[in-house]
């Protein structure tokens, strides 16, 4: 039976065309009633079935496994092999020093282009020296042409300030560099084009000159030894000159080291030159590093806020010991260059160089943001007398700074994890970075959203100070009432903050592959349990929302809630916080407030009575009161308090011993009691000068004097009798 099956399979295989035959003769027509696609699928299925059956019966060998038969070497073997290769290459690199001299001796021959109809070595060197001098003259000439405009901008900046003038000076300085670059590009594109090794040497010299001049300009823009007012770096004049000299020297060393390597041709000589540069350059950089230790520490400390600088913190410690962070990077850079010289591996020095460049870029960026904030703070102080830098610019600076640091960290992590240390391969990093990129971007956007909410809800006015608030205040309008939006700002900030945090957290969890459905369900159950177990808390929260919706009080207003009175300093979702004029702080839940009396809303009308003598001249009294009222309206200390001046309203009551006069004034509800006391004091002084007297408690009404009766004359003596 088995033999019959094998014969049948072989017969089918002989009569049916094989897949190779089908592929070779694709033009063969299919049988009638079958399309070409159906015919091809049938042939493929039959062929696979035949191969599988033959394999199972042992007639053909099984196909080879796609995996390699050789066992994979482990990391230790690879590392040992790499070390052995590097050690074996050291004699070859050291032997390259003998070729360096020969390479340099052959420079005149390599520069000779007379056989090809070009310039000779001396003609080329003379022309190169001429164009280099012309480029330097173009640089100096452009600087001289822009000197007058530059001095004018500097003078205007010294008098008026302005960040755009700092940028204008930098642009004028860059014009000189642009002129030098234009001459260099013209020389390379026309005079030294397609000249073989001469073009290479000309590019080394002219591009090296442009590179050194560009770094010199960058360092000068930040340090400005001759212009302290426009100096971006917060350092002294002496430190600015010291840092500028050493940094420019380091750039010159790097340019020269790269230039003479470009003159060599053989790989052994190039490796020897790189090895020499590795020791010489790193040694010079380490010496410069410790020479700049104190000057750069002052630069970094100047970037920290003065208040934070007084406290011992990690930023202060990093600023003071920055050289111990840069020193390992320089050593790694030197070791990487040495390894580059003996093994032609470029990843390690690339990572160290990129790390160093990113640190320098972060330093320059932080210096720029700090300078912008200092200049803005100085402008605000000169305009309004306030030392605060405003709100919008610090918000934008914080947003840009956070983005800058996140991008720098992502670049460094990717470089060292993938390119340098090979911790993960490119495919694994792509899968890893996709999730973490979403996480980091979400966290960054949440930070921006929170900063925007804080910017929009931050209070713009001065907060009330303890001990001087309320109607009894005599020190001026220290308790400034907030607007309704500013009063609702803490609640809005809290609610929006919770929404931002929850949304960001759920998005991050989902991007990391965590299912958020159980989290949402658990949060719902927890919220329901909280709502049932905290009825008093819910009552306080709901009452507070209604009080805020009714605009019953605002931050900075003086209110009386029956149980306590004071100035509203703030509140939470549950309670209100008031400060009494004597300094006590009352914290009362919203559910216990009840009736609220607001003494600080809109205006306050004050009426008071004075007892004067019965025969007071009302016209004189009205004139004196009007004079005093107008004087208080014009007094700088009280003119902002009055809405209507002090007036004499008339007679309020006629008593047995006095006439009660009524006075009235309308003031702002900031310090009405103090204004009333001041008005009464001035009235007493004015009445005394005008001869208006106050009625006393024991005052006796005067009576009209009656004339004393004259006594009748005495009767005359009796007349004598007539005769």
mmCIF file of N, CA and C in Angstrom, residues 29-150:
data_model
loop_
_atom_site.group_PDB
_atom_site.id
_atom_site.type_symbol
_atom_site.label_atom_id
_atom_site.label_comp_id
_atom_site.label_asym_id
_atom_site.label_seq_id
_atom_site.Cartn_x
_atom_site.Cartn_y
_atom_site.Cartn_z
ATOM 1 N N UNK A 29 -1.142 28.681 -21.386
ATOM 2 C CA UNK A 29 -2.559 28.975 -21.129
ATOM 3 C C UNK A 29 -3.147 27.992 -20.134
ATOM 4 N N UNK A 30 -4.089 28.432 -19.289
ATOM 5 C CA UNK A 30 -4.746 27.541 -18.336
ATOM 6 C C UNK A 30 -5.750 26.652 -19.048
ATOM 7 N N UNK A 31 -6.226 25.584 -18.381
ATOM 8 C CA UNK A 31 -7.252 24.733 -18.994
ATOM 9 C C UNK A 31 -8.538 25.502 -19.217
ATOM 10 N N UNK A 32 -9.361 24.953 -20.090
ATOM 11 C CA UNK A 32 -10.630 25.615 -20.391
ATOM 12 C C UNK A 32 -11.510 25.691 -19.145
ATOM 13 N N UNK A 33 -12.140 26.865 -18.972
ATOM 14 C CA UNK A 33 -13.012 27.072 -17.820
ATOM 15 C C UNK A 33 -12.303 27.504 -16.567
ATOM 16 N N UNK A 34 -11.016 27.753 -16.617
ATOM 17 C CA UNK A 34 -10.237 28.160 -15.447
ATOM 18 C C UNK A 34 -9.407 29.397 -15.814
ATOM 19 N N UNK A 35 -9.426 30.358 -14.905
ATOM 20 C CA UNK A 35 -8.631 31.561 -15.136
ATOM 21 C C UNK A 35 -7.168 31.278 -14.853
ATOM 22 N N UNK A 36 -6.336 32.221 -15.277
ATOM 23 C CA UNK A 36 -4.900 32.070 -15.063
ATOM 24 C C UNK A 36 -4.558 32.058 -13.570
ATOM 25 N N UNK A 37 -5.227 32.911 -12.768
ATOM 26 C CA UNK A 37 -4.961 32.972 -11.334
ATOM 27 C C UNK A 37 -5.359 31.672 -10.643
ATOM 28 N N UNK A 38 -6.518 31.120 -11.033
ATOM 29 C CA UNK A 38 -6.949 29.856 -10.442
ATOM 30 C C UNK A 38 -5.992 28.716 -10.806
ATOM 31 N N UNK A 39 -5.522 28.746 -12.039
ATOM 32 C CA UNK A 39 -4.588 27.715 -12.476
ATOM 33 C C UNK A 39 -3.274 27.801 -11.698
ATOM 34 N N UNK A 40 -2.748 29.024 -11.498
ATOM 35 C CA UNK A 40 -1.495 29.197 -10.750
ATOM 36 C C UNK A 40 -1.650 28.769 -9.296
ATOM 37 N N UNK A 41 -2.791 29.107 -8.679
ATOM 38 C CA UNK A 41 -3.009 28.704 -7.284
ATOM 39 C C UNK A 41 -3.083 27.180 -7.151
ATOM 40 N N UNK A 42 -3.727 26.526 -8.111
ATOM 41 C CA UNK A 42 -3.833 25.069 -8.069
ATOM 42 C C UNK A 42 -2.463 24.407 -8.193
ATOM 43 N N UNK A 43 -1.658 24.897 -9.122
ATOM 44 C CA UNK A 43 -0.322 24.340 -9.307
ATOM 45 C C UNK A 43 0.523 24.521 -8.055
ATOM 46 N N UNK A 44 0.435 25.720 -7.447
ATOM 47 C CA UNK A 44 1.218 25.980 -6.237
ATOM 48 C C UNK A 44 0.795 25.073 -5.086
ATOM 49 N N UNK A 45 -0.509 24.894 -4.895
ATOM 50 C CA UNK A 45 -0.999 24.045 -3.806
ATOM 51 C C UNK A 45 -0.578 22.593 -4.012
ATOM 52 N N UNK A 46 -0.661 22.068 -5.247
ATOM 53 C CA UNK A 46 -0.260 20.687 -5.525
ATOM 54 C C UNK A 46 1.229 20.497 -5.295
ATOM 55 N N UNK A 47 2.025 21.474 -5.731
ATOM 56 C CA UNK A 47 3.467 21.378 -5.531
ATOM 57 C C UNK A 47 3.844 21.344 -4.059
ATOM 58 N N UNK A 48 3.209 22.215 -3.238
ATOM 59 C CA UNK A 48 3.500 22.215 -1.806
ATOM 60 C C UNK A 48 3.078 20.900 -1.158
ATOM 61 N N UNK A 49 1.939 20.358 -1.594
ATOM 62 C CA UNK A 49 1.478 19.089 -1.030
ATOM 63 C C UNK A 49 2.443 17.962 -1.372
ATOM 64 N N UNK A 50 2.973 17.949 -2.612
ATOM 65 C CA UNK A 50 3.917 16.914 -3.026
ATOM 66 C C UNK A 50 5.195 16.992 -2.212
ATOM 67 N N UNK A 51 5.714 18.225 -2.057
ATOM 68 C CA UNK A 51 6.960 18.394 -1.302
ATOM 69 C C UNK A 51 6.783 17.960 0.146
ATOM 70 N N UNK A 52 5.632 18.334 0.757
ATOM 71 C CA UNK A 52 5.389 17.963 2.150
ATOM 72 C C UNK A 52 5.280 16.444 2.313
ATOM 73 N N UNK A 53 4.591 15.774 1.382
ATOM 74 C CA UNK A 53 4.430 14.320 1.466
ATOM 75 C C UNK A 53 5.760 13.609 1.288
ATOM 76 N N UNK A 54 6.563 14.067 0.329
ATOM 77 C CA UNK A 54 7.878 13.456 0.110
ATOM 78 C C UNK A 54 8.785 13.649 1.319
ATOM 79 N N UNK A 55 8.650 14.789 1.962
ATOM 80 C CA UNK A 55 9.477 15.045 3.150
ATOM 81 C C UNK A 55 9.070 14.138 4.301
ATOM 82 N N UNK A 56 7.761 13.997 4.487
ATOM 83 C CA UNK A 56 7.289 13.134 5.566
ATOM 84 C C UNK A 56 7.681 11.671 5.339
ATOM 85 N N UNK A 57 7.738 11.220 4.086
ATOM 86 C CA UNK A 57 8.095 9.836 3.799
ATOM 87 C C UNK A 57 9.596 9.621 3.764
ATOM 88 N N UNK A 58 10.350 10.697 3.896
ATOM 89 C CA UNK A 58 11.802 10.551 3.915
ATOM 90 C C UNK A 58 12.433 10.454 2.557
ATOM 91 N N UNK A 59 11.673 10.754 1.489
ATOM 92 C CA UNK A 59 12.233 10.660 0.141
ATOM 93 C C UNK A 59 13.110 11.854 -0.205
ATOM 94 N N UNK A 60 12.848 13.029 0.416
ATOM 95 C CA UNK A 60 13.674 14.228 0.211
ATOM 96 C C UNK A 60 14.065 14.755 1.580
ATOM 97 N N UNK A 61 15.153 15.534 1.597
ATOM 98 C CA UNK A 61 15.635 16.109 2.863
ATOM 99 C C UNK A 61 14.791 17.321 3.246
ATOM 100 N N UNK A 62 14.700 17.533 4.553
ATOM 101 C CA UNK A 62 13.949 18.702 5.046
ATOM 102 C C UNK A 62 14.694 19.980 4.705
ATOM 103 N N UNK A 63 13.965 21.081 4.412
ATOM 104 C CA UNK A 63 14.644 22.350 4.098
ATOM 105 C C UNK A 63 15.436 22.849 5.295
ATOM 106 N N UNK A 64 16.520 23.535 4.984
ATOM 107 C CA UNK A 64 17.405 24.036 6.047
ATOM 108 C C UNK A 64 16.711 25.130 6.842
ATOM 109 N N UNK A 65 17.032 25.195 8.101
ATOM 110 C CA UNK A 65 16.461 26.234 8.976
ATOM 111 C C UNK A 65 17.020 27.590 8.589
ATOM 112 N N UNK A 66 16.177 28.613 8.595
ATOM 113 C CA UNK A 66 16.675 29.941 8.220
ATOM 114 C C UNK A 66 17.675 30.493 9.213
ATOM 115 N N UNK A 67 17.701 29.946 10.410
ATOM 116 C CA UNK A 67 18.648 30.461 11.388
ATOM 117 C C UNK A 67 20.045 29.976 11.069
ATOM 118 N N UNK A 68 20.997 30.723 11.435
ATOM 119 C CA UNK A 68 22.389 30.391 11.159
ATOM 120 C C UNK A 68 22.804 29.189 11.979
ATOM 121 N N UNK A 69 23.627 28.342 11.345
ATOM 122 C CA UNK A 69 24.061 27.144 12.042
ATOM 123 C C UNK A 69 25.149 27.432 13.047
ATOM 124 N N UNK A 70 25.887 28.502 12.813
ATOM 125 C CA UNK A 70 26.980 28.841 13.728
ATOM 126 C C UNK A 70 26.407 29.472 14.979
ATOM 127 N N UNK A 71 26.842 29.089 16.137
ATOM 128 C CA UNK A 71 26.318 29.680 17.375
ATOM 129 C C UNK A 71 26.686 31.149 17.482
ATOM 130 N N UNK A 72 25.760 31.926 18.043
ATOM 131 C CA UNK A 72 25.999 33.362 18.198
ATOM 132 C C UNK A 72 27.060 33.595 19.259
ATOM 133 N N UNK A 73 27.938 34.507 18.935
ATOM 134 C CA UNK A 73 28.981 34.846 19.893
ATOM 135 C C UNK A 73 28.421 35.792 20.938
ATOM 136 N N UNK A 74 28.824 35.598 22.153
ATOM 137 C CA UNK A 74 28.321 36.444 23.224
ATOM 138 C C UNK A 74 29.074 37.764 23.253
ATOM 139 N N UNK A 75 28.605 38.635 24.115
ATOM 140 C CA UNK A 75 29.179 39.978 24.185
ATOM 141 C C UNK A 75 30.619 39.948 24.675
ATOM 142 N N UNK A 76 30.949 39.010 25.584
ATOM 143 C CA UNK A 76 32.323 38.957 26.082
ATOM 144 C C UNK A 76 33.309 38.626 24.970
ATOM 145 N N UNK A 77 32.930 37.701 24.090
ATOM 146 C CA UNK A 77 33.809 37.359 22.986
ATOM 147 C C UNK A 77 33.993 38.522 22.020
ATOM 148 N N UNK A 78 32.880 39.223 21.755
ATOM 149 C CA UNK A 78 32.992 40.386 20.866
ATOM 150 C C UNK A 78 33.880 41.459 21.471
ATOM 151 N N UNK A 79 33.708 41.703 22.774
ATOM 152 C CA UNK A 79 34.523 42.714 23.432
ATOM 153 C C UNK A 79 35.993 42.315 23.445
ATOM 154 N N UNK A 80 36.253 41.024 23.723
ATOM 155 C CA UNK A 80 37.644 40.570 23.727
ATOM 156 C C UNK A 80 38.268 40.674 22.340
ATOM 157 N N UNK A 81 37.482 40.346 21.325
ATOM 158 C CA UNK A 81 38.004 40.451 19.961
ATOM 159 C C UNK A 81 38.290 41.900 19.589
ATOM 160 N N UNK A 82 37.389 42.795 20.010
ATOM 161 C CA UNK A 82 37.603 44.209 19.698
ATOM 162 C C UNK A 82 38.834 44.747 20.413
ATOM 163 N N UNK A 83 39.024 44.358 21.668
ATOM 164 C CA UNK A 83 40.209 44.814 22.400
ATOM 165 C C UNK A 83 41.478 44.265 21.753
ATOM 166 N N UNK A 84 41.424 42.993 21.341
ATOM 167 C CA UNK A 84 42.602 42.391 20.710
ATOM 168 C C UNK A 84 42.932 43.092 19.394
ATOM 169 N N UNK A 85 41.896 43.435 18.637
ATOM 170 C CA UNK A 85 42.127 44.148 17.376
ATOM 171 C C UNK A 85 42.716 45.527 17.622
ATOM 172 N N UNK A 86 42.219 46.195 18.651
ATOM 173 C CA UNK A 86 42.732 47.528 18.966
ATOM 174 C C UNK A 86 44.178 47.475 19.409
ATOM 175 N N UNK A 87 44.509 46.511 20.258
ATOM 176 C CA UNK A 87 45.894 46.388 20.721
ATOM 177 C C UNK A 87 46.826 46.046 19.563
ATOM 178 N N UNK A 88 46.362 45.184 18.664
ATOM 179 C CA UNK A 88 47.189 44.826 17.516
ATOM 180 C C UNK A 88 47.420 46.008 16.582
ATOM 181 N N UNK A 89 46.480 46.981 16.596
ATOM 182 C CA UNK A 89 46.627 48.127 15.700
ATOM 183 C C UNK A 89 47.532 49.207 16.268
ATOM 184 N N UNK A 90 47.900 49.128 17.545
ATOM 185 C CA UNK A 90 48.733 50.176 18.152
ATOM 186 C C UNK A 90 50.096 50.275 17.474
ATOM 187 N N UNK A 91 50.820 49.172 17.217
ATOM 188 C CA UNK A 91 52.109 49.320 16.516
ATOM 189 C C UNK A 91 51.975 49.964 15.143
ATOM 190 N N UNK A 92 50.877 49.654 14.460
ATOM 191 C CA UNK A 92 50.670 50.266 13.147
ATOM 192 C C UNK A 92 50.486 51.774 13.257
ATOM 193 N N UNK A 93 49.717 52.189 14.278
ATOM 194 C CA UNK A 93 49.497 53.625 14.466
ATOM 195 C C UNK A 93 50.791 54.317 14.855
ATOM 196 N N UNK A 94 51.554 53.715 15.749
ATOM 197 C CA UNK A 94 52.824 54.321 16.146
ATOM 198 C C UNK A 94 53.805 54.362 14.980
ATOM 199 N N UNK A 95 53.717 53.371 14.122
ATOM 200 C CA UNK A 95 54.579 53.410 12.947
ATOM 201 C C UNK A 95 54.194 54.486 11.959
ATOM 202 N N UNK A 96 52.994 55.024 12.096
ATOM 203 C CA UNK A 96 52.584 56.100 11.205
ATOM 204 C C UNK A 96 53.316 57.397 11.437
ATOM 205 N N UNK A 97 53.979 57.568 12.609
ATOM 206 C CA UNK A 97 54.728 58.802 12.839
ATOM 207 C C UNK A 97 55.867 58.959 11.836
ATOM 208 N N UNK A 98 56.413 57.824 11.381
ATOM 209 C CA UNK A 98 57.480 57.925 10.382
ATOM 210 C C UNK A 98 56.960 58.424 9.046
ATOM 211 N N UNK A 99 55.663 58.209 8.807
ATOM 212 C CA UNK A 99 55.088 58.666 7.550
ATOM 213 C C UNK A 99 54.626 60.118 7.609
ATOM 214 N N UNK A 100 54.445 60.643 8.827
ATOM 215 C CA UNK A 100 53.977 62.026 8.937
ATOM 216 C C UNK A 100 54.997 62.973 8.335
ATOM 217 N N UNK A 101 56.294 62.762 8.696
ATOM 218 C CA UNK A 101 57.323 63.633 8.134
ATOM 219 C C UNK A 101 57.390 63.534 6.633
ATOM 220 N N UNK A 102 57.278 62.311 6.121
ATOM 221 C CA UNK A 102 57.308 62.161 4.673
ATOM 222 C C UNK A 102 56.123 62.835 4.002
ATOM 223 N N UNK A 103 54.942 62.740 4.632
ATOM 224 C CA UNK A 103 53.763 63.413 4.073
ATOM 225 C C UNK A 103 53.960 64.928 4.027
ATOM 226 N N UNK A 104 54.487 65.489 5.096
ATOM 227 C CA UNK A 104 54.712 66.933 5.122
ATOM 228 C C UNK A 104 55.799 67.350 4.132
ATOM 229 N N UNK A 105 56.825 66.473 3.947
ATOM 230 C CA UNK A 105 57.881 66.805 2.985
ATOM 231 C C UNK A 105 57.370 66.773 1.555
ATOM 232 N N UNK A 106 56.334 65.994 1.302
ATOM 233 C CA UNK A 106 55.782 65.897 -0.047
ATOM 234 C C UNK A 106 54.741 66.972 -0.356
ATOM 235 N N UNK A 107 54.484 67.869 0.606
ATOM 236 C CA UNK A 107 53.472 68.902 0.364
ATOM 237 C C UNK A 107 53.787 69.772 -0.852
ATOM 238 N N UNK A 108 55.054 70.230 -1.046
ATOM 239 C CA UNK A 108 55.313 71.037 -2.252
ATOM 240 C C UNK A 108 54.983 70.292 -3.539
ATOM 241 N N UNK A 109 55.297 69.002 -3.601
ATOM 242 C CA UNK A 109 54.985 68.243 -4.808
ATOM 243 C C UNK A 109 53.482 68.091 -4.996
ATOM 244 N N UNK A 110 52.769 67.864 -3.912
ATOM 245 C CA UNK A 110 51.324 67.711 -4.030
ATOM 246 C C UNK A 110 50.636 69.023 -4.390
ATOM 247 N N UNK A 111 51.249 70.130 -3.997
ATOM 248 C CA UNK A 111 50.682 71.434 -4.333
ATOM 249 C C UNK A 111 51.048 71.902 -5.732
ATOM 250 N N UNK A 112 51.978 71.221 -6.401
ATOM 251 C CA UNK A 112 52.433 71.648 -7.729
ATOM 252 C C UNK A 112 51.432 71.183 -8.779
ATOM 253 N N UNK A 113 50.818 72.155 -9.477
ATOM 254 C CA UNK A 113 49.850 71.853 -10.528
ATOM 255 C C UNK A 113 50.311 72.336 -11.892
ATOM 256 N N UNK A 114 51.628 72.586 -12.026
ATOM 257 C CA UNK A 114 52.138 73.105 -13.303
ATOM 258 C C UNK A 114 52.004 72.083 -14.417
ATOM 259 N N UNK A 115 52.137 70.800 -14.097
ATOM 260 C CA UNK A 115 52.021 69.775 -15.136
ATOM 261 C C UNK A 115 50.619 69.696 -15.708
ATOM 262 N N UNK A 116 49.641 70.086 -14.919
ATOM 263 C CA UNK A 116 48.244 70.081 -15.390
ATOM 264 C C UNK A 116 47.795 71.451 -15.855
ATOM 265 N N UNK A 117 48.760 72.375 -16.039
ATOM 266 C CA UNK A 117 48.411 73.718 -16.484
ATOM 267 C C UNK A 117 47.936 74.622 -15.373
ATOM 268 N N UNK A 118 48.184 74.255 -14.127
ATOM 269 C CA UNK A 118 47.760 75.075 -12.993
ATOM 270 C C UNK A 118 48.904 75.854 -12.385
ATOM 271 N N UNK A 119 48.716 76.255 -11.141
ATOM 272 C CA UNK A 119 49.705 77.068 -10.446
ATOM 273 C C UNK A 119 50.744 76.173 -9.786
ATOM 274 N N UNK A 120 51.890 76.775 -9.585
ATOM 275 C CA UNK A 120 52.909 76.120 -8.825
ATOM 276 C C UNK A 120 52.660 76.295 -7.335
ATOM 277 N N UNK A 121 53.445 75.635 -6.484
ATOM 278 C CA UNK A 121 53.205 75.727 -5.038
ATOM 279 C C UNK A 121 53.353 77.137 -4.499
ATOM 280 N N UNK A 122 54.403 77.875 -4.971
ATOM 281 C CA UNK A 122 54.593 79.222 -4.429
ATOM 282 C C UNK A 122 53.548 80.189 -4.957
ATOM 283 N N UNK A 123 53.171 80.007 -6.201
ATOM 284 C CA UNK A 123 52.099 80.856 -6.722
ATOM 285 C C UNK A 123 50.788 80.618 -5.989
ATOM 286 N N UNK A 124 50.486 79.347 -5.701
ATOM 287 C CA UNK A 124 49.272 79.030 -4.945
ATOM 288 C C UNK A 124 49.322 79.602 -3.535
ATOM 289 N N UNK A 125 50.469 79.401 -2.865
ATOM 290 C CA UNK A 125 50.565 79.906 -1.494
ATOM 291 C C UNK A 125 50.490 81.422 -1.459
ATOM 292 N N UNK A 126 51.099 82.083 -2.445
ATOM 293 C CA UNK A 126 51.001 83.547 -2.486
ATOM 294 C C UNK A 126 49.578 84.015 -2.701
ATOM 295 N N UNK A 127 48.863 83.358 -3.644
ATOM 296 C CA UNK A 127 47.469 83.736 -3.881
ATOM 297 C C UNK A 127 46.603 83.443 -2.662
ATOM 298 N N UNK A 128 46.862 82.301 -1.994
ATOM 299 C CA UNK A 128 46.095 81.969 -0.788
ATOM 300 C C UNK A 128 46.342 82.981 0.319
ATOM 301 N N UNK A 129 47.611 83.383 0.481
ATOM 302 C CA UNK A 129 47.906 84.411 1.489
ATOM 303 C C UNK A 129 47.236 85.726 1.137
ATOM 304 N N UNK A 130 47.220 86.076 -0.168
ATOM 305 C CA UNK A 130 46.579 87.318 -0.596
ATOM 306 C C UNK A 130 45.081 87.288 -0.314
ATOM 307 N N UNK A 131 44.403 86.181 -0.628
ATOM 308 C CA UNK A 131 42.964 86.099 -0.400
ATOM 309 C C UNK A 131 42.640 86.036 1.094
ATOM 310 N N UNK A 132 43.520 85.400 1.863
ATOM 311 C CA UNK A 132 43.302 85.397 3.314
ATOM 312 C C UNK A 132 43.394 86.811 3.872
ATOM 313 N N UNK A 133 44.425 87.556 3.414
ATOM 314 C CA UNK A 133 44.563 88.947 3.856
ATOM 315 C C UNK A 133 43.384 89.789 3.382
ATOM 316 N N UNK A 134 42.907 89.522 2.151
ATOM 317 C CA UNK A 134 41.755 90.263 1.644
ATOM 318 C C UNK A 134 40.505 89.965 2.462
ATOM 319 N N UNK A 135 40.335 88.706 2.885
ATOM 320 C CA UNK A 135 39.189 88.365 3.720
ATOM 321 C C UNK A 135 39.256 89.082 5.065
ATOM 322 N N UNK A 136 40.456 89.131 5.661
ATOM 323 C CA UNK A 136 40.611 89.837 6.938
ATOM 324 C C UNK A 136 40.356 91.327 6.752
ATOM 325 N N UNK A 137 40.852 91.901 5.623
ATOM 326 C CA UNK A 137 40.602 93.322 5.358
ATOM 327 C C UNK A 137 39.113 93.591 5.145
ATOM 328 N N UNK A 138 38.410 92.670 4.484
ATOM 329 C CA UNK A 138 36.963 92.847 4.320
ATOM 330 C C UNK A 138 36.256 92.830 5.671
ATOM 331 N N UNK A 139 36.700 91.967 6.561
ATOM 332 C CA UNK A 139 36.143 91.915 7.912
ATOM 333 C C UNK A 139 36.362 93.227 8.639
ATOM 334 N N UNK A 140 37.608 93.714 8.623
ATOM 335 C CA UNK A 140 37.918 94.957 9.322
ATOM 336 C C UNK A 140 37.257 96.164 8.652
ATOM 337 N N UNK A 141 37.186 96.144 7.320
ATOM 338 C CA UNK A 141 36.551 97.258 6.627
ATOM 339 C C UNK A 141 35.071 97.355 6.924
ATOM 340 N N UNK A 142 34.374 96.212 6.940
ATOM 341 C CA UNK A 142 32.950 96.237 7.279
ATOM 342 C C UNK A 142 32.739 96.684 8.725
ATOM 343 N N UNK A 143 33.635 96.271 9.608
ATOM 344 C CA UNK A 143 33.529 96.727 10.997
ATOM 345 C C UNK A 143 33.709 98.235 11.093
ATOM 346 N N UNK A 144 34.627 98.796 10.286
ATOM 347 C CA UNK A 144 34.834 100.250 10.305
ATOM 348 C C UNK A 144 33.637 100.979 9.700
ATOM 349 N N UNK A 145 33.038 100.406 8.662
ATOM 350 C CA UNK A 145 31.887 101.053 8.045
ATOM 351 C C UNK A 145 30.688 101.100 8.984
ATOM 352 N N UNK A 146 30.526 100.088 9.785
ATOM 353 C CA UNK A 146 29.373 100.034 10.695
ATOM 354 C C UNK A 146 29.686 100.593 12.081
ATOM 355 N N UNK A 147 30.883 101.155 12.276
ATOM 356 C CA UNK A 147 31.258 101.614 13.617
ATOM 357 C C UNK A 147 30.388 102.768 14.077
ATOM 358 N N UNK A 148 30.097 103.736 13.169
ATOM 359 C CA UNK A 148 29.298 104.899 13.569
ATOM 360 C C UNK A 148 27.889 104.478 13.984
ATOM 361 N N UNK A 149 27.281 103.627 13.163
ATOM 362 C CA UNK A 149 25.943 103.152 13.512
ATOM 363 C C UNK A 149 25.982 102.342 14.797
ATOM 364 N N UNK A 150 27.017 101.573 14.963
ATOM 365 C CA UNK A 150 27.146 100.743 16.157
ATOM 366 C C UNK A 150 27.269 101.612 17.406
#
